[in-house]
PDB file of C-alpha atoms and ligand atoms in Angstrom:
ATOM      1  CA  MET A   1     -54.580  -9.672  18.697  1.00 51.00           C
ATOM      2  CA  ARG A   2     -52.236 -10.062  16.752  1.00 56.00           C
ATOM      3  CA  SER A   3     -54.191 -12.925  15.331  1.00 53.00           C
ATOM      4  CA  SER A   4     -57.242 -11.096  14.319  1.00 55.00           C
ATOM      5  CA  HIS A   5     -54.999  -8.369  12.288  1.00 58.00           C
ATOM      6  CA  ALA A   6     -54.009 -11.154  10.080  1.00 53.00           C
ATOM      7  CA  LEU A   7     -57.337 -12.072   9.458  1.00 51.00           C
ATOM      8  CA  VAL A   8     -57.882  -8.093   9.041  1.00 52.00           C
ATOM      9  CA  ALA A   9     -54.925  -7.670   6.985  1.00 50.00           C
ATOM     10  CA  LEU A  10     -56.231 -11.110   4.721  1.00 47.00           C
ATOM     11  CA  ALA A  11     -59.554 -10.129   5.129  1.00 47.00           C
ATOM     12  CA  LEU A  12     -58.057  -6.605   3.401  1.00 48.00           C
ATOM     13  CA  CYS A  13     -55.874  -8.530   0.536  1.00 44.00           C
ATOM     14  CA  ALA A  14     -58.815 -10.267   0.151  1.00 49.00           C
ATOM     15  CA  LEU A  15     -61.199  -7.189  -1.474  1.00 49.00           C
ATOM     16  CA  CYS A  16     -58.113  -5.583  -2.997  1.00 47.00           C
ATOM     17  CA  ALA A  17     -57.115  -8.336  -4.718  1.00 50.00           C
ATOM     18  CA  PRO A  18     -59.593  -8.419  -7.275  1.00 50.00           C
ATOM     19  CA  SER A  19     -58.947  -4.382  -7.622  1.00 51.00           C
ATOM     20  CA  CYS A  20     -55.022  -5.167  -8.054  1.00 57.00           C
ATOM     21  CA  LYS A  21     -56.114  -7.385 -11.468  1.00 58.00           C
ATOM     22  CA  PRO A  22     -55.562  -5.027 -14.094  1.00 57.00           C
ATOM     23  CA  PRO A  23     -59.437  -4.362 -15.583  1.00 57.00           C
ATOM     24  CA  PRO A  24     -60.853  -6.570 -18.587  1.00 58.00           C
ATOM     25  CA  SER A  25     -59.580  -5.726 -21.508  1.00 59.00           C
ATOM     26  CA  THR A  26     -63.175  -3.479 -23.013  1.00 54.00           C
ATOM     27  CA  PRO A  27     -63.584  -3.955 -26.980  1.00 55.00           C
ATOM     28  CA  THR A  28     -62.479  -1.092 -29.010  1.00 57.00           C
ATOM     29  CA  SER A  29     -64.849   1.744 -30.194  1.00 54.00           C
ATOM     30  CA  SER A  30     -66.119   0.474 -34.072  1.00 61.00           C
ATOM     31  CA  ASP A  31     -65.660   4.268 -34.877  1.00 62.00           C
ATOM     32  CA  PRO A  32     -62.806   4.932 -37.609  1.00 61.00           C
ATOM     33  CA  PRO A  33     -59.377   7.516 -35.727  1.00 61.00           C
ATOM     34  CA  MET A  34     -60.468  11.505 -35.667  1.00 62.00           C
ATOM     35  CA  GLN A  35     -60.164  13.175 -38.526  1.00 59.00           C
ATOM     36  CA  THR A  36     -56.345  15.451 -37.538  1.00 57.00           C
ATOM     37  CA  ALA A  37     -56.850  18.919 -38.488  1.00 72.00           C
ATOM     38  CA  THR A  38     -53.420  18.811 -40.193  1.00 76.00           C
ATOM     39  CA  PRO A  39     -52.789  15.605 -42.934  1.00 85.00           C
ATOM     40  CA  ALA A  40     -49.565  13.841 -42.310  1.00 88.00           C
ATOM     41  CA  THR A  41     -47.815  14.561 -45.598  1.00 96.00           C
ATOM     42  CA  PRO A  42     -47.045  17.523 -47.083  1.00 97.00           C
ATOM     43  CA  ASP A  43     -48.968  15.903 -50.385  1.00 97.00           C
ATOM     44  CA  ALA A  44     -52.030  15.257 -48.808  1.00 97.00           C
ATOM     45  CA  GLU A  45     -52.008  18.916 -46.928  1.00 97.00           C
ATOM     46  CA  ALA A  46     -51.074  20.409 -50.617  1.00 98.00           C
ATOM     47  CA  ARG A  47     -53.861  18.538 -52.612  1.00 97.00           C
ATOM     48  CA  GLN A  48     -56.502  19.605 -48.763  1.00 97.00           C
ATOM     49  CA  ILE A  49     -55.155  23.031 -49.522  1.00 98.00           C
ATOM     50  CA  PHE A  50     -55.324  23.634 -53.303  1.00 98.00           C
ATOM     51  CA  ALA A  51     -59.219  22.601 -53.306  1.00 97.00           C
ATOM     52  CA  GLY A  52     -60.500  24.246 -50.416  1.00 97.00           C
ATOM     53  CA  ARG A  53     -58.405  27.309 -51.578  1.00 97.00           C
ATOM     54  CA  CYS A  54     -57.545  27.069 -54.939  1.00 98.00           C
ATOM     55  CA  ALA A  55     -59.590  25.406 -56.609  1.00 98.00           C
ATOM     56  CA  VAL A  56     -62.759  28.103 -56.755  1.00 97.00           C
ATOM     57  CA  CYS A  57     -60.845  30.110 -58.848  1.00 98.00           C
ATOM     58  CA  HIS A  58     -58.150  27.360 -60.365  1.00 98.00           C
ATOM     59  CA  GLY A  59     -61.041  24.327 -60.981  1.00 98.00           C
ATOM     60  CA  ALA A  60     -60.540  21.213 -59.420  1.00 96.00           C
ATOM     61  CA  THR A  61     -58.169  20.107 -62.128  1.00 96.00           C
ATOM     62  CA  GLY A  62     -56.353  24.154 -62.816  1.00 98.00           C
ATOM     63  CA  ILE A  63     -57.921  24.148 -65.523  1.00 97.00           C
ATOM     64  CA  GLY A  64     -58.321  27.432 -64.877  1.00 97.00           C
ATOM     65  CA  ASP A  65     -62.367  27.404 -64.546  1.00 96.00           C
ATOM     66  CA  GLY A  66     -63.536  27.329 -60.476  1.00 96.00           C
ATOM     67  CA  ALA A  67     -66.848  28.804 -59.901  1.00 94.00           C
ATOM     68  CA  GLY A  68     -64.300  32.307 -58.931  1.00 94.00           C
ATOM     69  CA  ALA A  69     -63.331  32.220 -62.225  1.00 95.00           C
ATOM     70  CA  ALA A  70     -65.284  33.144 -64.354  1.00 92.00           C
ATOM     71  CA  ALA A  71     -66.114  37.384 -62.976  1.00 93.00           C
ATOM     72  CA  LEU A  72     -62.040  37.008 -62.640  1.00 95.00           C
ATOM     73  CA  ASN A  73     -60.485  40.136 -65.336  1.00 95.00           C
ATOM     74  CA  PRO A  74     -57.516  38.703 -65.692  1.00 96.00           C
ATOM     75  CA  ARG A  75     -58.703  35.195 -66.082  1.00 96.00           C
ATOM     76  CA  PRO A  76     -56.793  31.991 -63.909  1.00 97.00           C
ATOM     77  CA  ARG A  77     -54.985  30.386 -66.782  1.00 96.00           C
ATOM     78  CA  ASN A  78     -55.226  26.842 -68.096  1.00 97.00           C
ATOM     79  CA  PHE A  79     -51.998  24.860 -66.026  1.00 98.00           C
ATOM     80  CA  HIS A  80     -52.597  21.954 -68.862  1.00 97.00           C
ATOM     81  CA  ASP A  81     -51.754  24.679 -70.899  1.00 97.00           C
ATOM     82  CA  ALA A  82     -47.379  23.809 -72.222  1.00 96.00           C
ATOM     83  CA  THR A  83     -47.021  26.659 -73.194  1.00 97.00           C
ATOM     84  CA  TRP A  84     -47.189  28.429 -70.160  1.00 97.00           C
ATOM     85  CA  GLN A  85     -45.837  25.544 -68.513  1.00 97.00           C
ATOM     86  CA  ALA A  86     -42.315  26.004 -70.244  1.00 97.00           C
ATOM     87  CA  SER A  87     -42.606  30.190 -70.039  1.00 97.00           C
ATOM     88  CA  VAL A  88     -42.216  29.855 -65.907  1.00 98.00           C
ATOM     89  CA  THR A  89     -39.473  28.711 -63.616  1.00 98.00           C
ATOM     90  CA  ASP A  90     -40.780  25.940 -60.177  1.00 98.00           C
ATOM     91  CA  ALA A  91     -38.889  29.058 -58.012  1.00 98.00           C
ATOM     92  CA  GLN A  92     -41.779  31.930 -59.792  1.00 98.00           C
ATOM     93  CA  ILE A  93     -44.854  29.252 -59.181  1.00 98.00           C
ATOM     94  CA  GLU A  94     -43.607  29.333 -55.622  1.00 98.00           C
ATOM     95  CA  ASN A  95     -43.233  32.692 -55.232  1.00 98.00           C
ATOM     96  CA  ILE A  96     -46.667  33.775 -56.336  1.00 98.00           C
ATOM     97  CA  ILE A  97     -48.213  30.467 -54.119  1.00 98.00           C
ATOM     98  CA  ARG A  98     -46.072  32.407 -51.633  1.00 98.00           C
ATOM     99  CA  VAL A  99     -46.866  36.091 -52.065  1.00 98.00           C
ATOM    100  CA  GLY A 100     -49.530  36.322 -54.218  1.00 98.00           C
ATOM    101  CA  GLY A 101     -50.271  38.422 -57.974  1.00 98.00           C
ATOM    102  CA  ALA A 102     -49.692  42.099 -57.200  1.00 98.00           C
ATOM    103  CA  ALA A 103     -47.018  41.371 -55.843  1.00 98.00           C
ATOM    104  CA  VAL A 104     -45.613  40.247 -59.070  1.00 98.00           C
ATOM    105  CA  GLY A 105     -46.921  41.469 -61.553  1.00 97.00           C
ATOM    106  CA  LYS A 106     -50.086  39.869 -62.220  1.00 97.00           C
ATOM    107  CA  SER A 107     -53.639  40.098 -60.357  1.00 97.00           C
ATOM    108  CA  SER A 108     -54.816  40.908 -57.444  1.00 97.00           C
ATOM    109  CA  ALA A 109     -57.005  38.746 -57.647  1.00 97.00           C
ATOM    110  CA  MET A 110     -54.408  35.947 -56.681  1.00 98.00           C
ATOM    111  CA  PRO A 111     -54.793  36.641 -52.840  1.00 98.00           C
ATOM    112  CA  PRO A 112     -51.315  35.209 -51.475  1.00 98.00           C
ATOM    113  CA  ASN A 113     -50.850  32.543 -48.708  1.00 98.00           C
ATOM    114  CA  PRO A 114     -48.493  34.056 -45.764  1.00 98.00           C
ATOM    115  CA  ASP A 115     -49.782  31.429 -44.091  1.00 98.00           C
ATOM    116  CA  LEU A 116     -47.133  29.049 -46.278  1.00 98.00           C
ATOM    117  CA  VAL A 117     -44.069  30.402 -46.044  1.00 98.00           C
ATOM    118  CA  SER A 118     -43.443  29.046 -43.296  1.00 98.00           C
ATOM    119  CA  LYS A 119     -44.541  25.333 -44.984  1.00 98.00           C
ATOM    120  CA  PRO A 120     -42.462  25.408 -47.379  1.00 98.00           C
ATOM    121  CA  GLU A 121     -42.440  21.273 -48.132  1.00 98.00           C
ATOM    122  CA  VAL A 122     -46.644  22.088 -49.079  1.00 98.00           C
ATOM    123  CA  VAL A 123     -45.314  25.248 -51.536  1.00 98.00           C
ATOM    124  CA  ALA A 124     -43.380  22.509 -53.589  1.00 98.00           C
ATOM    125  CA  ALA A 125     -45.989  19.822 -53.236  1.00 98.00           C
ATOM    126  CA  LEU A 126     -48.312  23.203 -54.369  1.00 98.00           C
ATOM    127  CA  ARG A 127     -45.900  23.467 -57.077  1.00 98.00           C
ATOM    128  CA  ALA A 128     -46.518  19.412 -58.159  1.00 98.00           C
ATOM    129  CA  MET A 129     -49.356  19.621 -57.908  1.00 98.00           C
ATOM    130  CA  ILE A 130     -49.704  22.685 -60.426  1.00 98.00           C
ATOM    131  CA  ARG A 131     -47.062  21.179 -62.221  1.00 98.00           C
ATOM    132  CA  GLY A 132     -48.880  17.230 -62.619  1.00 97.00           C
ATOM    133  CA  PHE A 133     -51.623  19.432 -64.312  1.00 95.00           C
ATOM    134  CA  ARG A 134     -48.890  19.378 -67.618  1.00 85.00           C
TER     135      ARG A 134
HETATM  136  C1  LIG B   1     -59.846  34.218 -56.209  1.00 90.24           C
HETATM  137  C2  LIG B   1     -59.203  33.865 -57.420  1.00 90.24           C
HETATM  138  C3  LIG B   1     -58.256  33.189 -57.278  1.00 90.24           C
HETATM  139  C4  LIG B   1     -57.476  31.857 -55.485  1.00 90.24           C
HETATM  140  C5  LIG B   1     -58.328  31.467 -54.440  1.00 90.24           C
HETATM  141  C6  LIG B   1     -56.127  31.548 -56.051  1.00 90.24           C
HETATM  142  N1  LIG B   1     -56.208  31.643 -57.904  1.00 90.24           N
HETATM  143 FE1  LIG B   1     -54.274  31.493 -58.654  1.00 90.24          FE
HETATM  144  N2  LIG B   1     -53.923  32.816 -59.224  1.00 90.24           N
HETATM  145  C7  LIG B   1     -55.331  33.475 -60.453  1.00 90.24           C
HETATM  146  C8  LIG B   1     -55.501  34.628 -61.027  1.00 90.24           C
HETATM  147  C9  LIG B   1     -56.524  35.894 -60.971  1.00 90.24           C
HETATM  148  C10 LIG B   1     -54.143  34.561 -61.847  1.00 90.24           C
HETATM  149  C11 LIG B   1     -53.643  34.898 -62.926  1.00 90.24           C
HETATM  150  C12 LIG B   1     -53.071  35.941 -62.054  1.00 90.24           C
HETATM  151  C13 LIG B   1     -52.641  36.754 -63.928  1.00 90.24           C
HETATM  152  O1  LIG B   1     -52.119  36.055 -64.502  1.00 90.24           O
HETATM  153  O2  LIG B   1     -52.526  37.822 -63.862  1.00 90.24           O
HETATM  154  C14 LIG B   1     -53.693  33.388 -60.755  1.00 90.24           C
HETATM  155  C15 LIG B   1     -52.210  32.366 -61.105  1.00 90.24           C
HETATM  156  C16 LIG B   1     -52.159  31.858 -60.598  1.00 90.24           C
HETATM  157  C17 LIG B   1     -50.311  31.105 -60.663  1.00 90.24           C
HETATM  158  C18 LIG B   1     -49.359  32.216 -61.759  1.00 90.24           C
HETATM  159  C19 LIG B   1     -50.032  31.632 -62.877  1.00 90.24           C
HETATM  160  C20 LIG B   1     -49.024  32.357 -64.248  1.00 90.24           C
HETATM  161  O3  LIG B   1     -50.333  33.094 -64.617  1.00 90.24           O
HETATM  162  O4  LIG B   1     -48.409  32.613 -64.050  1.00 90.24           O
HETATM  163  C21 LIG B   1     -50.175  30.098 -60.083  1.00 90.24           C
HETATM  164  C22 LIG B   1     -48.600  29.714 -59.912  1.00 90.24           C
HETATM  165  C23 LIG B   1     -51.429  29.809 -59.199  1.00 90.24           C
HETATM  166  N3  LIG B   1     -52.373  31.034 -59.410  1.00 90.24           N
HETATM  167  C24 LIG B   1     -51.620  28.760 -58.075  1.00 90.24           C
HETATM  168  C25 LIG B   1     -52.686  29.762 -57.039  1.00 90.24           C
HETATM  169  C26 LIG B   1     -52.893  28.113 -55.402  1.00 90.24           C
HETATM  170  C27 LIG B   1     -51.443  27.095 -55.521  1.00 90.24           C
HETATM  171  C28 LIG B   1     -53.610  28.337 -55.181  1.00 90.24           C
HETATM  172  C29 LIG B   1     -54.258  28.069 -53.661  1.00 90.24           C
HETATM  173  C30 LIG B   1     -53.147  28.228 -53.474  1.00 90.24           C
HETATM  174  C31 LIG B   1     -54.679  29.768 -56.008  1.00 90.24           C
HETATM  175  N4  LIG B   1     -53.714  30.761 -57.028  1.00 90.24           N
HETATM  176  C32 LIG B   1     -55.586  30.078 -55.488  1.00 90.24           C
HETATM  177  C33 LIG B   1     -56.702  33.454 -59.484  1.00 90.24           C
HETATM  178  C34 LIG B   1     -56.861  32.748 -57.628  1.00 90.24           C
END
């Protein structure tokens, strides 16, 4: 009896052993990693937001020639205008991005972005983009 137990144990062990080894490494998929919804850096998020939300009015390069701008009165200004750049503070730019035009006595066509209130680093990156058009 004793030896047959040992034999069974040996047989089980032999059966089990291969499956106890780590699985052979499968080749990883050549697909690029999945795009995450939120970009990694505030700068990247700001660029994505500008292209997705702002460019329709302000134009991809901030000139104010977006497809939605033609019908607006007043039209969004040219962010490349040095006189305007010198006339506004960083805080004013960041504020209108958060609260929209109407809240600061400007055109209500400039929409508020309440979702960015909790993302000051993204608002700062948008302001930096606008300053960069100068
Ligand atoms: C539906 C069109 C529209 C969209 C979308 C829009 N804007 Fe505007 N924006 C305007 C208009 C029009 C003005 C000018 C308001 C005025 O002069 O009364 C303006 C003004 C501004 C100003 C202030 C310029 C000034 O005259 O002092 C900033 C800064 C600005 N927008 C940034 C942004 C950013 C950043 C986004 C995207 C998050 C954005 N806007 C999205 C239409 C738009």
